[in-house]
CSV table of C-alpha atoms in Angstrom, one decimal:
chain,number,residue,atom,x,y,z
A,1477,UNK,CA,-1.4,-3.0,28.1
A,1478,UNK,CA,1.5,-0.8,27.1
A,1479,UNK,CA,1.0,1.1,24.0
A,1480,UNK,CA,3.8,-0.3,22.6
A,1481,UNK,CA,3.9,-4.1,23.9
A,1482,UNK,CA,5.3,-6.7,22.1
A,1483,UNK,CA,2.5,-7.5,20.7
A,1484,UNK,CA,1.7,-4.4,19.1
A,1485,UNK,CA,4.8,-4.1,17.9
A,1486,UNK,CA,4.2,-7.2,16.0
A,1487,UNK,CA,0.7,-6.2,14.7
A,1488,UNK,CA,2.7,-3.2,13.3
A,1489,UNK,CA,5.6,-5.0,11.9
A,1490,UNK,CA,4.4,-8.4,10.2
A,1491,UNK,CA,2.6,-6.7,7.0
A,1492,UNK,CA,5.8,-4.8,6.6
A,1493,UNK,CA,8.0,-8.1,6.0
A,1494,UNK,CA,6.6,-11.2,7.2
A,1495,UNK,CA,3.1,-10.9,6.4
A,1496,UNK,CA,3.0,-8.3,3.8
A,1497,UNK,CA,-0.6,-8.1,2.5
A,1498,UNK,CA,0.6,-7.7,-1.5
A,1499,UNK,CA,3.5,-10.3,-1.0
A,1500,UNK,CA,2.1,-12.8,1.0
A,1501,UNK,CA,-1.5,-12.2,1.0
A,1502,UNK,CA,-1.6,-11.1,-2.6
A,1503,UNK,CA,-4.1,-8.7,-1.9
A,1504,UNK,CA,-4.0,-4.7,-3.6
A,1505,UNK,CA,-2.8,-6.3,-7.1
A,1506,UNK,CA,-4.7,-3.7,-9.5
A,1507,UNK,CA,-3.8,-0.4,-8.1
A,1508,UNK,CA,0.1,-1.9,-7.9
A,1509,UNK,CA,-0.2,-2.4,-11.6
A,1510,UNK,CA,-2.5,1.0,-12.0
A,1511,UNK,CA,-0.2,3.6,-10.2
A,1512,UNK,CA,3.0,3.2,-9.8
A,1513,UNK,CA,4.5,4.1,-13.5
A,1514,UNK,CA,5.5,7.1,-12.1
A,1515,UNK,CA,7.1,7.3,-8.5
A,1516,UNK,CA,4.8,10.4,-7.1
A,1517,UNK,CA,1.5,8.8,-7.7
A,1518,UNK,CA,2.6,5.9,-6.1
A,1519,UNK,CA,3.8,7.4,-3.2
A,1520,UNK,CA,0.6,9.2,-2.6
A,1521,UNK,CA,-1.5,5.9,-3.2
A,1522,UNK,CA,0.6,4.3,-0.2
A,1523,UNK,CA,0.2,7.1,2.2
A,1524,UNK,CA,-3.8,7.8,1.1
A,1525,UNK,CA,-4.5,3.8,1.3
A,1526,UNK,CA,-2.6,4.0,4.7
A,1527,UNK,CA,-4.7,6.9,6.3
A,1528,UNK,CA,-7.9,5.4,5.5
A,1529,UNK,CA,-7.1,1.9,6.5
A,1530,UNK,CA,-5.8,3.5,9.7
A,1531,UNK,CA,-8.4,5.7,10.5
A,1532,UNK,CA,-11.4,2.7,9.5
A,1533,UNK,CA,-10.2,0.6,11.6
A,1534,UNK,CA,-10.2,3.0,14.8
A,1535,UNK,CA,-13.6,4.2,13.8
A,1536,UNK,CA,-15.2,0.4,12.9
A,1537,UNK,CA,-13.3,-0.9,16.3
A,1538,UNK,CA,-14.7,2.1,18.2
A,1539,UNK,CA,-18.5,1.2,16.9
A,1540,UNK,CA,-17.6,-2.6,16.5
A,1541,UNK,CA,-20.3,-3.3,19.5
A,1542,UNK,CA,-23.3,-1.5,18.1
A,1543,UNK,CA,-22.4,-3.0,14.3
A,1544,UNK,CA,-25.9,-5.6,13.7
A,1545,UNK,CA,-23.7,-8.4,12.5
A,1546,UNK,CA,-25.9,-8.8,9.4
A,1547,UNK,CA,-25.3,-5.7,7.8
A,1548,UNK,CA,-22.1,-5.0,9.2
A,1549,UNK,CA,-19.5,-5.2,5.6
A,1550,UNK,CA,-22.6,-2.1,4.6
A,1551,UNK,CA,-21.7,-0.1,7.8
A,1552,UNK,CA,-17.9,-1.3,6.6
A,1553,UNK,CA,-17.8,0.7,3.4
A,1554,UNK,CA,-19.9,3.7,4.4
A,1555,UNK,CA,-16.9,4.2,7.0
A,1556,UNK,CA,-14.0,3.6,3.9
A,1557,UNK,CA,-16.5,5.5,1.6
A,1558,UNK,CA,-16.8,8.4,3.7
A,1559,UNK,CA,-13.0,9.0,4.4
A,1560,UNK,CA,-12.0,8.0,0.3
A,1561,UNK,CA,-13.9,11.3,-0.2
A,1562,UNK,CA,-12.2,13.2,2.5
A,1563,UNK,CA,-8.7,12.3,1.0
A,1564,UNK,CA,-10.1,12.6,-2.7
A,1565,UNK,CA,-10.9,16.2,-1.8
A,1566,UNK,CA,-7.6,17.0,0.4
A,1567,UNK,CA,-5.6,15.6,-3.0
A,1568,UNK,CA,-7.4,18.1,-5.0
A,1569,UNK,CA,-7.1,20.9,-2.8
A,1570,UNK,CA,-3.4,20.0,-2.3
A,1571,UNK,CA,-2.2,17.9,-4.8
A,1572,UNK,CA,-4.3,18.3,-8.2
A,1573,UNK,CA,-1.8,17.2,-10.9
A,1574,UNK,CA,-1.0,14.1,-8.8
A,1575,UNK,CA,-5.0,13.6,-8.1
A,1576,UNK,CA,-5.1,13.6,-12.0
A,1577,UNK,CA,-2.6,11.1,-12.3
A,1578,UNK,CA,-4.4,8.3,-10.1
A,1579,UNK,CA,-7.4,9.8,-11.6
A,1580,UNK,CA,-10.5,6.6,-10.6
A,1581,UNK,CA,-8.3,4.8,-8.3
A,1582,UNK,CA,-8.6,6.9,-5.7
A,1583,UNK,CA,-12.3,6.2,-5.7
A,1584,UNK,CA,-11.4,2.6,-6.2
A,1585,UNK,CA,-9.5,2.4,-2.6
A,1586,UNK,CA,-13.5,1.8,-1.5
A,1587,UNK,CA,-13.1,-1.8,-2.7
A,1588,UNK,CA,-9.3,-2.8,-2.0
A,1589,UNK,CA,-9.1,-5.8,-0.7
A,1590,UNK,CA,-6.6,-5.1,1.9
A,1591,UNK,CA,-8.6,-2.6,3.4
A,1592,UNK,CA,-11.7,-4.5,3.8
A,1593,UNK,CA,-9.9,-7.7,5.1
A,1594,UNK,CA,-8.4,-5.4,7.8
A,1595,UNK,CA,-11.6,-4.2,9.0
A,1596,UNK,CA,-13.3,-7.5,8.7
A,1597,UNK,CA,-10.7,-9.9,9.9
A,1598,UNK,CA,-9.1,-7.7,12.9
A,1599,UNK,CA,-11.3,-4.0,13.5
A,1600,UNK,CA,-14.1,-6.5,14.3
A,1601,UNK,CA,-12.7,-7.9,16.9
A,1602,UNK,CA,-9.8,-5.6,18.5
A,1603,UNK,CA,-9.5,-2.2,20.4
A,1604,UNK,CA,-8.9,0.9,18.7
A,1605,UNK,CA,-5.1,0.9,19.4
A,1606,UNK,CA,-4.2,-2.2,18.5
A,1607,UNK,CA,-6.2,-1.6,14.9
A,1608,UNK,CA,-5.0,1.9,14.3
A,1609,UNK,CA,-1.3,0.0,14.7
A,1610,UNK,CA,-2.9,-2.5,11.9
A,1611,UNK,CA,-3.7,-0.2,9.8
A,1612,UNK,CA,-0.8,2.0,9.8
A,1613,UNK,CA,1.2,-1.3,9.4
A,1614,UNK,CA,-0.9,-2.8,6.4
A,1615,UNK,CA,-0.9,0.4,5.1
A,1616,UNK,CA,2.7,0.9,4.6
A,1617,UNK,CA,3.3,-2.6,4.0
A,1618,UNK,CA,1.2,-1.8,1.1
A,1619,UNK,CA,3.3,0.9,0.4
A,1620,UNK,CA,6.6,0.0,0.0
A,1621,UNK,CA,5.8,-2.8,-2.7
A,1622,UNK,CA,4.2,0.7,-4.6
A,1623,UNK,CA,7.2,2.7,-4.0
A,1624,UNK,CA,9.6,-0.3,-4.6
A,1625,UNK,CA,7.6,-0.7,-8.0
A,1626,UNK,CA,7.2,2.5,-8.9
A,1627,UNK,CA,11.0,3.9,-8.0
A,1628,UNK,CA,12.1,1.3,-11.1
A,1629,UNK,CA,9.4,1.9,-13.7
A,1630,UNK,CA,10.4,5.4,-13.3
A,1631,UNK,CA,13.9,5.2,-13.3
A,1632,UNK,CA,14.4,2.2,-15.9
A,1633,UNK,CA,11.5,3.9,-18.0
A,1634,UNK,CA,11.5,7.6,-18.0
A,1635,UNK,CA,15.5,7.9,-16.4
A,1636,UNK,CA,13.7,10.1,-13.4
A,1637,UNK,CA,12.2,10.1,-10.0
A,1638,UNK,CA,9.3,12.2,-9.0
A,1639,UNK,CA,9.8,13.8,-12.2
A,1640,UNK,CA,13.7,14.8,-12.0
A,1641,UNK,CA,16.1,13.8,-14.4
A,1642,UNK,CA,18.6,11.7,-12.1
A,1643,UNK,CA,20.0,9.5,-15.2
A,1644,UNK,CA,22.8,11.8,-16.4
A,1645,UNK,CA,23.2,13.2,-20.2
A,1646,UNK,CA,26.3,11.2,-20.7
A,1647,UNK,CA,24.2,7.7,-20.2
A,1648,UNK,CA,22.2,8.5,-23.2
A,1649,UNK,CA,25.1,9.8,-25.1
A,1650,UNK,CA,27.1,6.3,-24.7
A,1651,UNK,CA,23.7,5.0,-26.2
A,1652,UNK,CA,21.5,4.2,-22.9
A,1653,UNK,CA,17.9,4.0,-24.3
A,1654,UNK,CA,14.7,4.2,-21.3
A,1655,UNK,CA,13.0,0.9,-21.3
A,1656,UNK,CA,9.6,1.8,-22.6
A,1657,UNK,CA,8.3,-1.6,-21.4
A,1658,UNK,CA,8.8,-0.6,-17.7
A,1659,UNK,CA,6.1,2.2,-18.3
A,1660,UNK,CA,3.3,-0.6,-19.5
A,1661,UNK,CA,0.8,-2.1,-16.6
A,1662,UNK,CA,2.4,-5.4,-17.6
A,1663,UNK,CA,5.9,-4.5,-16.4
A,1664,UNK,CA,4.6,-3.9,-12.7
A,1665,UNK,CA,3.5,-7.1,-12.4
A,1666,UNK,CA,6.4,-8.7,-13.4
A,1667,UNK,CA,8.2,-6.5,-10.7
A,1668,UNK,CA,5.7,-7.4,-8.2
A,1669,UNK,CA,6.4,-10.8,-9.4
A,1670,UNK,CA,10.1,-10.0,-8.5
A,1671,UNK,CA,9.7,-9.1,-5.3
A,1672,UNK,CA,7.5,-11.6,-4.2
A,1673,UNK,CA,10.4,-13.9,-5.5
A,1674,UNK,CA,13.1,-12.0,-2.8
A,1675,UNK,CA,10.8,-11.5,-0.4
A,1676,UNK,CA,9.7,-15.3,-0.4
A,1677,UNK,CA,13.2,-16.7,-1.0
A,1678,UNK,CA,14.8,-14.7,2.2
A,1679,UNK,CA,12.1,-15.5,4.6
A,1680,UNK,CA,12.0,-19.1,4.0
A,1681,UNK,CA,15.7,-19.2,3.7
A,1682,UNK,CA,15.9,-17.7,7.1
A,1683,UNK,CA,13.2,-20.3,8.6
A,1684,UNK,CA,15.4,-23.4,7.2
A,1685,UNK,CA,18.4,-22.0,9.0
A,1686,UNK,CA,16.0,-22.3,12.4
C-alpha cells in the first residue's frame, strides 16, 4: 500500500473538515474553553495534543498484538501518560512562560477524549502508518478549532496576537474598547458554538447540492 494512497489521505483529511473530532465529534470541549484566551497557548496545546496523539497511536498499533484485551485502555494511558511528561518537560525547558500559561492542562491531555478514542477506536486495529496519519490528522483537526478560537479572543479581547499589539492606536482613539467578555471561558464556547454552526451549515449545504 502506498504511503500516501487514497485512503490515507482520507484518514489524514476527514478530522480536518469532514469529521473534525471538536466539530462533529464534540470531543476536546474543556481544554477549547481552558486555553485558548490567548493565541500562543493555544497554538502550543494543538501542536503538543498532536504529537502525542501521533506518536500513541504508532506505539499502541506497534504493541496492539501483545495488548491482553482486558487491560488494554491501562496499557492505553501509561503510553499517553508517559509522552504528556515528555512534552510537559520539553515546554519547560523551551517554553516556560507558555508552560505556565496552560499550567494543569498539559497534564490533563492524559484524559482528552480525542486522544483515547483514537487509540481505542483506530490504533487497536490499524498499522502504524495509517495511525500515525490519524493522529497527526485528529491532532491538527483539533487544532485549528484552538487557533481559530483563540486568534479572536485575542484579537477582539486584548487587540493582539501572540502578544503584539496588531489593533492600531488610532482604533482606540476613535473610541474602540477590547471586548473583555471574549477573554472569559464562556466566550469560547460560544465561538466553538460558531464554528460548529459554519462548519455544519457548509458541509450539509454541499451534500444537498449532491
Amino acid at each position: 500500500m502506498a504511503l500516501f494512497s487514497k485512503q490515507n489521505k482520507e484518514v489524514l483529511g476527514a478530522p480536518l473538515s469532514l469529521d473534525n473530532p471538536v466539530l462533529v465529534q464534540v470531543l476536546g470541549i474543556c481544554s477549547a474553553l481552558a486555553v485558548t484566551s490567548q493565541l500562543k497557548p493555544a497554538v502550543v496545546m494543538g501542536l503538543a495534543v498532536t504529537v502525542i496523539t501521533a506518536f500513541a497511536n504508532v506505539i499502541i498499533s506497534l504493541i496492539r498484538k501483545t495488548i491482553p484485551m482486558r487491560i488494554r485502555i491501562i496499557v492505553q494511558l501509561v503510553v499517553v501518560a508517559a509522552l504528556v511528561t515528555i512534552v510537559s518537560q520539553v515546554l519547560k525547558a523551551f517554553a516556560y512562560d507558555v508552560s505556565v500559561q496552560l499550567s494543569v492542562y498539559v497534564g490533563l491531555i492524559i484524559t482528552n477524549c480525542i486522544l483515547m478514542g483514537r487509540l481505542e477506536a483506530f490504533a487497536m486495529m490499524n498499522k502504524p502508518w495509517p495511525s500515525f496519519l490519524d493522529g497527526i490528522g485528529n491532532g491538527l483537526g483539533y487544532a485549528l478549532i484552538l487557533v481559530i478560537v483563540g486568534f479572536f479572543r485575542e484579537l477582539l479581547g486584548r487587540g493582539t496576537l501572540f502578544g503584539f499589539q496588531v489593533l492600531p492606536q488610532s482604533f482606540y482613539d476613535l473610541g474602540y474598547i477590547n471586548n473583555g467578555m471574549m477573554t472569559m471561558p464562556a466566550m469560547a464556547l460560544i465561538l466553538v458554538g460558531c464554528v460548529i454552526w459554519v462548519h455544519r451549515a457548509y458541509f450539509y449545504k454541499e451534500e444537498d447540492n449532491k
